[in-house]
Short mmCIF file of C-alpha atoms in Angstrom, two decimals:
data_model
loop_
_atom_site.label_atom_id
_atom_site.label_comp_id
_atom_site.label_asym_id
_atom_site.label_seq_id
_atom_site.Cartn_x
_atom_site.Cartn_y
_atom_site.Cartn_z
CA MET A 1013 -0.37 0.30 0.11
CA SER A 1014 1.23 3.14 -1.04
CA TYR A 1015 2.03 6.04 1.61
CA LEU A 1016 -0.14 8.97 1.27
CA PRO A 1017 0.90 12.85 2.02
CA PHE A 1018 -1.55 14.86 3.69
CA THR A 1019 -0.68 17.13 0.57
CA ARG A 1020 0.48 16.84 -2.66
CA PRO A 1021 0.60 19.29 -5.74
CA SER A 1022 -0.96 18.11 -9.23
CA ILE A 1023 1.62 19.14 -11.72
CA ASP A 1024 0.73 18.65 -15.62
CA ASP A 1025 3.09 17.46 -18.07
CA ALA A 1026 2.78 20.84 -19.99
CA THR A 1027 4.02 23.00 -16.91
CA ILE A 1028 6.76 20.82 -16.86
CA GLU A 1029 7.41 21.59 -20.30
CA GLY A 1030 6.80 25.37 -19.71
CA VAL A 1031 9.15 24.96 -16.76
CA ALA A 1032 11.76 23.52 -19.01
CA GLU A 1033 10.80 26.36 -21.75
CA VAL A 1034 12.43 29.31 -18.96
CA LEU A 1035 15.34 26.95 -18.28
CA ARG A 1036 16.27 26.77 -21.54
CA SER A 1037 15.68 30.19 -22.42
CA GLY A 1038 18.37 31.47 -19.96
CA TRP A 1039 16.08 33.98 -18.56
CA LEU A 1040 15.43 32.35 -14.63
CA THR A 1041 14.60 35.18 -12.61
CA SER A 1042 11.83 37.66 -12.67
CA GLY A 1043 11.22 38.81 -16.65
CA PRO A 1044 8.31 38.23 -19.26
CA ASN A 1045 6.82 35.23 -17.05
CA MET A 1046 6.43 36.72 -14.29
CA ARG A 1047 4.60 39.35 -15.77
CA ALA A 1048 2.28 37.31 -17.61
CA PHE A 1049 1.35 35.21 -14.21
CA GLU A 1050 0.60 39.19 -12.91
CA ALA A 1051 -1.44 39.94 -15.39
CA ALA A 1052 -3.03 36.96 -15.32
CA LEU A 1053 -4.03 37.44 -12.01
CA SER A 1054 -5.03 40.92 -11.91
CA GLU A 1055 -7.57 39.47 -14.39
CA TYR A 1056 -8.77 37.03 -12.03
CA PHE A 1057 -9.05 39.43 -9.25
CA GLY A 1058 -10.12 42.36 -11.23
CA ARG A 1059 -7.65 44.32 -8.94
CA PRO A 1060 -3.64 45.01 -9.67
CA VAL A 1061 -2.03 42.10 -8.36
CA ARG A 1062 1.57 42.47 -7.68
CA SER A 1063 3.76 39.11 -7.15
CA CYS A 1064 6.61 38.43 -4.26
CA ALA A 1065 8.78 35.56 -3.29
CA SER A 1066 6.01 33.92 -0.54
CA ALA A 1067 2.43 35.19 0.95
CA THR A 1068 4.45 36.25 4.07
CA ALA A 1069 6.51 38.97 2.07
CA GLY A 1070 3.24 39.61 0.86
CA LEU A 1071 2.17 40.44 4.36
CA GLU A 1072 4.92 42.68 5.31
CA ILE A 1073 4.55 44.76 2.29
CA ALA A 1074 1.32 45.36 2.70
CA LEU A 1075 2.29 46.55 6.35
CA LYS A 1076 4.58 49.31 4.04
CA LEU A 1077 1.94 50.11 2.30
CA ALA A 1078 -0.35 50.43 5.08
CA GLY A 1079 1.46 52.88 7.13
CA VAL A 1080 2.26 50.46 9.59
CA GLU A 1081 5.36 51.72 11.98
CA ALA A 1082 7.05 50.98 14.99
CA GLY A 1083 5.18 51.00 18.12
CA GLU A 1084 1.62 50.31 16.14
CA GLU A 1085 -0.51 47.30 16.69
CA VAL A 1086 -1.85 44.80 14.40
CA ILE A 1087 -5.14 42.42 15.77
CA THR A 1088 -4.49 39.16 14.62
CA THR A 1089 -5.47 35.79 15.43
CA PRO A 1090 -3.23 33.18 17.26
CA MET A 1091 -3.97 30.34 15.36
CA SER A 1092 -2.51 30.38 12.04
CA TRP A 1093 0.93 29.53 11.16
CA VAL A 1094 3.44 31.54 12.47
CA ALA A 1095 4.43 33.40 9.68
CA THR A 1096 1.20 35.69 10.42
CA ALA A 1097 2.34 37.75 13.64
CA ASN A 1098 6.08 37.16 12.37
CA SER A 1099 5.31 39.72 10.02
CA VAL A 1100 4.32 42.02 12.42
CA LEU A 1101 7.18 41.31 14.68
CA HIS A 1102 9.30 42.46 11.18
CA MET A 1103 7.58 46.25 11.44
CA ASP A 1104 9.28 46.02 14.94
CA ALA A 1105 5.25 46.69 15.44
CA VAL A 1106 2.67 44.78 17.81
CA PRO A 1107 0.84 41.64 17.12
CA VAL A 1108 -2.71 41.94 19.44
CA PHE A 1109 -3.86 38.61 19.93
CA VAL A 1110 -7.29 38.16 19.39
CA ASP A 1111 -9.69 34.45 20.80
CA ILE A 1112 -10.61 32.63 17.88
CA ASP A 1113 -15.16 31.25 17.68
CA ARG A 1114 -14.88 27.79 17.64
CA ALA A 1115 -17.07 26.97 14.81
CA THR A 1116 -14.95 28.58 12.28
CA ARG A 1117 -11.70 28.94 13.89
CA ASN A 1118 -11.67 32.19 12.86
CA ILE A 1119 -11.36 35.28 14.56
CA ASP A 1120 -13.94 36.12 16.94
CA LEU A 1121 -15.06 39.48 15.00
CA ASP A 1122 -17.01 40.50 18.38
CA LYS A 1123 -13.80 39.81 20.08
CA VAL A 1124 -11.77 42.03 18.09
CA GLU A 1125 -13.40 45.80 19.11
CA ALA A 1126 -12.44 45.43 22.08
CA ALA A 1127 -8.88 44.82 21.57
CA ILE A 1128 -8.71 48.29 19.45
CA THR A 1129 -6.84 50.99 21.27
CA PRO A 1130 -5.62 54.67 20.29
CA ARG A 1131 -1.97 52.69 18.65
CA THR A 1132 -3.98 50.06 16.73
CA LYS A 1133 -3.12 50.45 12.81
CA ALA A 1134 -4.84 47.41 11.50
CA ILE A 1135 -6.61 44.21 11.46
CA MET A 1136 -4.85 41.56 9.50
CA PRO A 1137 -7.71 38.07 9.57
CA VAL A 1138 -6.73 34.90 8.24
CA ASP A 1139 -9.01 32.60 6.55
CA LEU A 1140 -8.53 28.67 8.23
CA ALA A 1141 -7.93 25.79 5.91
CA GLY A 1142 -9.86 28.43 3.60
CA LEU A 1143 -13.02 29.23 4.76
CA PRO A 1144 -13.45 33.21 4.66
CA VAL A 1145 -14.10 35.39 7.66
CA ASP A 1146 -17.08 37.55 7.62
CA ARG A 1147 -16.33 40.21 5.14
CA ASP A 1148 -18.61 42.37 6.04
CA ARG A 1149 -18.94 42.08 9.81
CA LEU A 1150 -14.67 42.93 9.51
CA TYR A 1151 -15.26 45.61 6.90
CA ASP A 1152 -17.18 47.47 8.99
CA ILE A 1153 -15.61 47.28 12.02
CA ALA A 1154 -12.84 48.74 10.28
CA LYS A 1155 -14.71 51.09 8.48
CA ARG A 1156 -15.87 52.72 11.76
CA ASN A 1157 -12.50 52.74 13.40
CA ASN A 1158 -10.75 54.02 10.24
CA LEU A 1159 -8.90 50.79 10.57
CA ARG A 1160 -6.83 49.09 7.25
CA VAL A 1161 -7.30 45.80 6.92
CA ILE A 1162 -4.61 43.44 5.77
CA GLU A 1163 -5.97 40.04 4.79
CA ASP A 1164 -4.30 36.67 5.41
CA ALA A 1165 -5.87 34.70 2.57
CA ALA A 1166 -2.69 32.57 2.49
CA GLN A 1167 -5.02 29.24 2.46
CA SER A 1168 -8.15 30.77 1.05
CA MET A 1169 -7.02 31.04 -3.06
CA GLY A 1170 -10.39 30.72 -4.72
CA ALA A 1171 -12.67 31.01 -1.70
CA ASN A 1172 -15.82 33.42 -2.12
CA TRP A 1173 -17.41 35.65 0.38
CA LYS A 1174 -21.28 35.75 -0.43
CA GLY A 1175 -19.86 34.97 -3.79
CA ARG A 1176 -17.20 37.73 -4.39
CA ILE A 1177 -13.80 35.83 -4.64
CA VAL A 1178 -12.21 36.27 -1.87
CA GLY A 1179 -9.53 39.45 -2.48
CA SER A 1180 -11.70 40.87 -5.44
CA PHE A 1181 -13.07 43.59 -3.27
CA GLY A 1182 -11.73 45.19 0.67
CA ASP A 1183 -8.09 46.48 0.92
CA LEU A 1184 -5.04 44.56 0.85
CA CYS A 1185 -5.29 40.59 0.89
CA SER A 1186 -1.87 38.35 0.32
CA VAL A 1187 -2.40 35.26 -1.42
CA SER A 1188 -0.40 31.96 -1.46
CA PHE A 1189 1.30 29.75 -3.80
CA HIS A 1190 3.54 27.62 -1.48
CA ALA A 1191 3.91 23.52 -2.59
CA ASN A 1192 1.14 22.54 -0.69
CA LYS A 1193 -1.46 25.31 -1.23
CA ASN A 1194 -4.75 25.63 -3.53
CA ILE A 1195 -2.55 25.95 -6.30
CA THR A 1196 1.98 26.80 -6.75
CA THR A 1197 4.45 27.77 -7.94
CA GLY A 1198 6.64 26.24 -5.69
CA GLU A 1199 7.14 29.24 -3.53
CA GLY A 1200 5.67 31.95 -4.09
CA GLY A 1201 2.32 34.70 -3.23
CA ALA A 1202 1.07 37.62 -4.27
CA LEU A 1203 -0.86 40.71 -2.87
CA VAL A 1204 -3.76 42.51 -4.35
CA LEU A 1205 -3.97 45.89 -4.50
CA ASN A 1206 -6.66 48.97 -4.36
CA ASN A 1207 -5.00 50.56 -7.12
CA GLU A 1208 -1.76 51.17 -9.75
CA ASP A 1209 -0.30 53.39 -7.46
CA GLU A 1210 -0.25 50.87 -4.88
CA ALA A 1211 1.40 48.59 -7.24
CA LYS A 1212 4.24 50.46 -8.42
CA ALA A 1213 5.05 51.10 -4.84
CA PHE A 1214 4.66 47.38 -3.73
CA GLU A 1215 7.05 47.15 -6.93
CA LEU A 1216 9.71 49.41 -5.10
CA TRP A 1217 9.38 47.47 -1.70
CA ARG A 1218 9.98 43.80 -3.19
CA LEU A 1219 13.41 44.65 -5.14
CA GLN A 1220 15.45 46.97 -2.72
CA GLY A 1221 13.66 49.60 -3.32
CA VAL A 1222 16.22 50.96 -6.35
CA VAL A 1223 14.58 53.32 -8.95
CA ARG A 1224 16.63 52.60 -12.30
CA HIS A 1225 17.22 56.04 -14.20
CA PRO A 1226 18.10 56.84 -17.61
CA GLY A 1227 21.25 55.93 -18.48
CA GLY A 1228 22.22 53.71 -15.92
CA GLU A 1229 21.87 55.73 -12.69
CA GLN A 1230 20.30 54.55 -10.16
CA SER A 1231 18.58 56.08 -6.65
CA CYS A 1232 16.98 54.21 -3.95
CA ASP A 1233 15.61 55.73 -1.13
CA ILE A 1234 13.79 53.23 1.20
CA SER A 1235 14.97 50.13 2.45
CA GLY A 1236 13.67 47.56 0.42
CA PHE A 1237 13.06 43.63 0.59
CA LYS A 1238 14.25 41.20 -1.82
CA ALA A 1239 11.34 39.24 -2.51
CA ASN A 1240 10.80 39.46 -6.07
CA LEU A 1241 9.17 36.09 -7.77
CA THR A 1242 11.13 34.12 -10.02
CA ASP A 1243 10.18 33.17 -13.99
CA ILE A 1244 10.66 29.67 -12.80
CA ALA A 1245 7.90 29.76 -10.51
CA ALA A 1246 5.74 32.17 -12.43
CA ARG A 1247 5.58 29.62 -15.54
CA ILE A 1248 4.41 26.76 -12.45
CA GLY A 1249 1.85 29.95 -11.44
CA LEU A 1250 0.58 30.17 -15.03
CA GLY A 1251 -0.12 26.42 -15.79
CA GLN A 1252 -1.89 26.30 -12.53
CA LEU A 1253 -4.06 29.44 -12.18
CA PRO A 1254 -6.48 28.20 -14.92
CA ARG A 1255 -6.96 25.01 -12.98
CA LEU A 1256 -7.66 26.44 -10.01
CA LYS A 1257 -11.79 26.02 -10.57
CA GLU A 1258 -11.36 22.68 -11.03
CA PHE A 1259 -8.88 21.61 -8.30
CA ASN A 1260 -10.94 23.67 -5.59
CA ALA A 1261 -13.97 21.55 -7.16
CA ARG A 1262 -12.50 18.26 -5.97
CA ARG A 1263 -11.63 19.07 -3.22
CA THR A 1264 -15.14 20.31 -1.91
CA GLU A 1265 -15.82 16.86 -3.31
CA LEU A 1266 -13.37 15.33 -1.20
CA ALA A 1267 -14.64 17.11 1.96
CA LYS A 1268 -18.11 16.03 1.01
CA ARG A 1269 -16.89 12.16 1.33
CA TYR A 1270 -15.54 12.88 4.72
CA PHE A 1271 -18.97 13.82 6.20
CA ASN A 1272 -20.41 11.29 5.12
CA LEU A 1273 -17.74 8.69 5.85
CA ILE A 1274 -16.14 9.32 8.93
CA PRO A 1275 -18.15 7.57 11.60
CA LYS A 1276 -20.54 10.33 13.94
CA ASP A 1277 -20.19 8.36 17.05
CA LEU A 1278 -16.34 8.57 17.28
CA GLY A 1279 -16.81 12.39 18.82
CA LEU A 1280 -14.77 14.06 16.54
CA GLU A 1281 -15.83 17.26 15.65
CA LEU A 1282 -15.79 18.19 12.02
CA PRO A 1283 -15.43 21.89 10.64
CA ILE A 1284 -18.54 24.08 9.38
CA ALA A 1285 -19.39 21.85 5.79
CA ASP A 1286 -19.44 25.18 4.00
CA PHE A 1287 -19.55 23.64 0.60
CA GLU A 1288 -20.31 27.20 -1.28
CA GLN A 1289 -17.38 29.62 0.22
CA SER A 1290 -15.07 27.70 1.80
CA ASN A 1291 -11.58 26.76 -0.89
CA TRP A 1292 -11.21 23.66 1.36
CA HIS A 1293 -7.68 23.69 1.62
CA MET A 1294 -7.71 21.77 4.39
CA PHE A 1295 -10.47 19.11 6.31
CA GLN A 1296 -9.25 19.35 10.01
CA PRO A 1297 -11.00 17.29 12.57
CA LEU A 1298 -10.40 18.01 16.04
CA LEU A 1299 -9.82 14.44 18.08
CA PRO A 1300 -11.73 14.23 21.45
CA LEU A 1301 -8.91 14.30 24.08
CA ASP A 1302 -10.91 13.96 26.70
CA ARG A 1303 -12.63 10.55 25.66
CA MET A 1304 -9.59 8.60 24.65
CA LYS A 1305 -6.74 6.52 26.12
CA ILE A 1306 -3.85 7.98 23.77
CA ASP A 1307 -2.67 11.30 22.96
CA ARG A 1308 -2.46 12.83 19.29
CA LYS A 1309 0.94 12.38 19.38
CA GLY A 1310 -0.15 8.53 19.36
CA PHE A 1311 -3.28 8.69 16.90
CA ILE A 1312 -0.64 10.34 14.36
CA GLU A 1313 1.64 7.77 14.49
CA ALA A 1314 -1.05 4.90 14.71
CA MET A 1315 -2.21 6.63 11.25
CA HIS A 1316 1.47 6.74 10.23
CA ALA A 1317 2.06 3.24 10.54
CA ARG A 1318 -1.07 3.01 8.22
CA GLU A 1319 1.04 4.73 5.75
CA ILE A 1320 -1.52 7.93 6.29
CA ALA A 1321 0.13 11.37 7.43
CA VAL A 1322 -1.51 13.32 9.42
CA GLY A 1323 -0.66 17.17 9.78
CA VAL A 1324 -1.31 19.38 12.71
CA HIS A 1325 -2.02 23.15 11.35
CA TYR A 1326 -1.70 24.69 13.98
CA PRO A 1327 -0.61 24.99 17.62
CA ALA A 1328 -2.12 28.24 19.11
CA MET A 1329 1.34 30.57 18.63
CA HIS A 1330 0.67 33.38 21.63
CA THR A 1331 3.10 31.08 23.77
CA PHE A 1332 5.69 30.73 21.23
CA GLY A 1333 9.12 32.50 22.68
CA VAL A 1334 9.03 34.75 19.56
CA PHE A 1335 5.98 36.24 21.40
CA LYS A 1336 7.67 35.68 24.99
CA HIS A 1337 7.89 39.56 25.32
CA LEU A 1338 3.98 40.05 24.71
CA GLY A 1339 3.66 38.51 28.28
CA HIS A 1340 0.68 36.01 27.00
CA SER A 1341 -0.23 32.75 29.82
CA ALA A 1342 -1.10 29.64 28.25
CA GLY A 1343 -5.21 30.18 29.62
CA ASP A 1344 -4.99 33.60 27.32
CA PHE A 1345 -6.71 32.54 25.12
CA PRO A 1346 -8.23 29.25 25.71
CA ILE A 1347 -10.34 28.72 22.40
CA SER A 1348 -7.53 28.96 20.90
CA GLN A 1349 -5.40 26.54 22.96
CA ALA A 1350 -7.90 24.27 22.73
CA VAL A 1351 -8.49 23.64 19.08
CA GLY A 1352 -4.91 24.16 18.61
CA GLN A 1353 -4.74 20.78 20.71
CA GLN A 1354 -7.47 19.01 19.25
CA THR A 1355 -6.54 19.27 15.55
CA ILE A 1356 -5.37 17.18 13.06
CA THR A 1357 -5.14 17.92 9.61
CA LEU A 1358 -5.75 14.73 7.57
CA PRO A 1359 -5.49 14.12 3.61
CA LEU A 1360 -6.61 16.67 0.97
CA PHE A 1361 -5.59 17.57 -2.10
CA PRO A 1362 -7.26 17.06 -5.86
CA GLY A 1363 -5.31 13.94 -6.93
CA MET A 1364 -6.50 12.17 -4.21
CA HIS A 1365 -8.99 9.05 -5.83
CA ASP A 1366 -12.26 8.59 -3.51
CA ASP A 1367 -11.03 4.96 -2.59
CA ASP A 1368 -7.80 7.32 -0.74
CA VAL A 1369 -10.73 8.63 0.95
CA ASP A 1370 -12.41 5.65 2.23
CA ARG A 1371 -9.16 4.43 3.61
CA VAL A 1372 -8.27 7.52 5.49
CA CYS A 1373 -12.07 6.99 7.08
CA GLU A 1374 -11.18 3.40 8.03
CA ALA A 1375 -7.82 3.90 9.50
CA VAL A 1376 -9.30 6.61 11.45
CA ASP A 1377 -12.09 4.44 12.59
CA ALA A 1378 -9.55 1.82 13.17
CA VAL A 1379 -7.22 4.19 15.09
CA LEU A 1380 -10.06 5.77 17.23
CA ARG A 1381 -12.30 3.43 18.52
CA PRO A 1382 -10.34 0.78 20.51
CA ASN A 1383 -8.81 3.85 21.90
CA LEU A 1384 -12.01 5.93 22.98
CA ILE A 1385 -12.72 5.58 26.48
#
């Protein structure tokens, strides 16, 4: 029986040949393929889009564009990959964590307003596992408090809010093309911007801030990043973007199969069954640890013994050492902490077959049932 990873990209032969053509061309870094990819993304979102080396770089440059300065606060969630809050630290700003809603596992908008202070400059929500944060309430809060919104949509490429593509409206929006995302460039990301002036500013920030003038002269007035996307990566993206709808439709089918086949009496807490708006980036049940004889590590090891990968996305980050100076204790965000301790990520990617889901569900049952109290 072959090993089943929790994710794997689907890259077709035409894309592989396209990458080979880029390699043969000798133009490997940012060039015509990057510009073509940005044009395709801009058409998809209906707004200016510029690519970068990662979604994290997109967040960092977005913070610069939003004018976030040292000591100012950005409200975000502790339930995300650590890059979300790290990007705030990189600006010498302060990530202000707000607990999540247990059902959606996204930032609890009821608690956001209570966290706003005179130092708050922006809100940085995360669409966990591809389920969109309530954009209506989010932007109502931002507007009433004169705050910028920097959407960490790294996981929600192709998701929608009430029929509108995430990133096609609102403020700044960072998306990811990491190898485990719904479409990939291997490594990479992009920022969806509000206008061409922001797009031009982004171009400066992503490549050292250097301006080239006629006659070979150069100037540099800002300390920019080295965050440009290569043509190699962009060519992968050009092959992936036209398949996004296909990929997400297959993810939705697989998620529905999980809901139908996971035994209800095991006590797993399933995610919200949103088959209209979510892109089903990940499928994440919560283990009933209070009913189990084994811990999460034991469960994962038992699944691995059955040649099935299980991920953990994510531990609540507020107690990580990098945030120690913020003074948080383990009980500060109890819902995030509980979800972070119970969550498991089961295999979900477009190349899976129906019987792969069957196999995972049978393994979950075989591991959990004899270990329930």
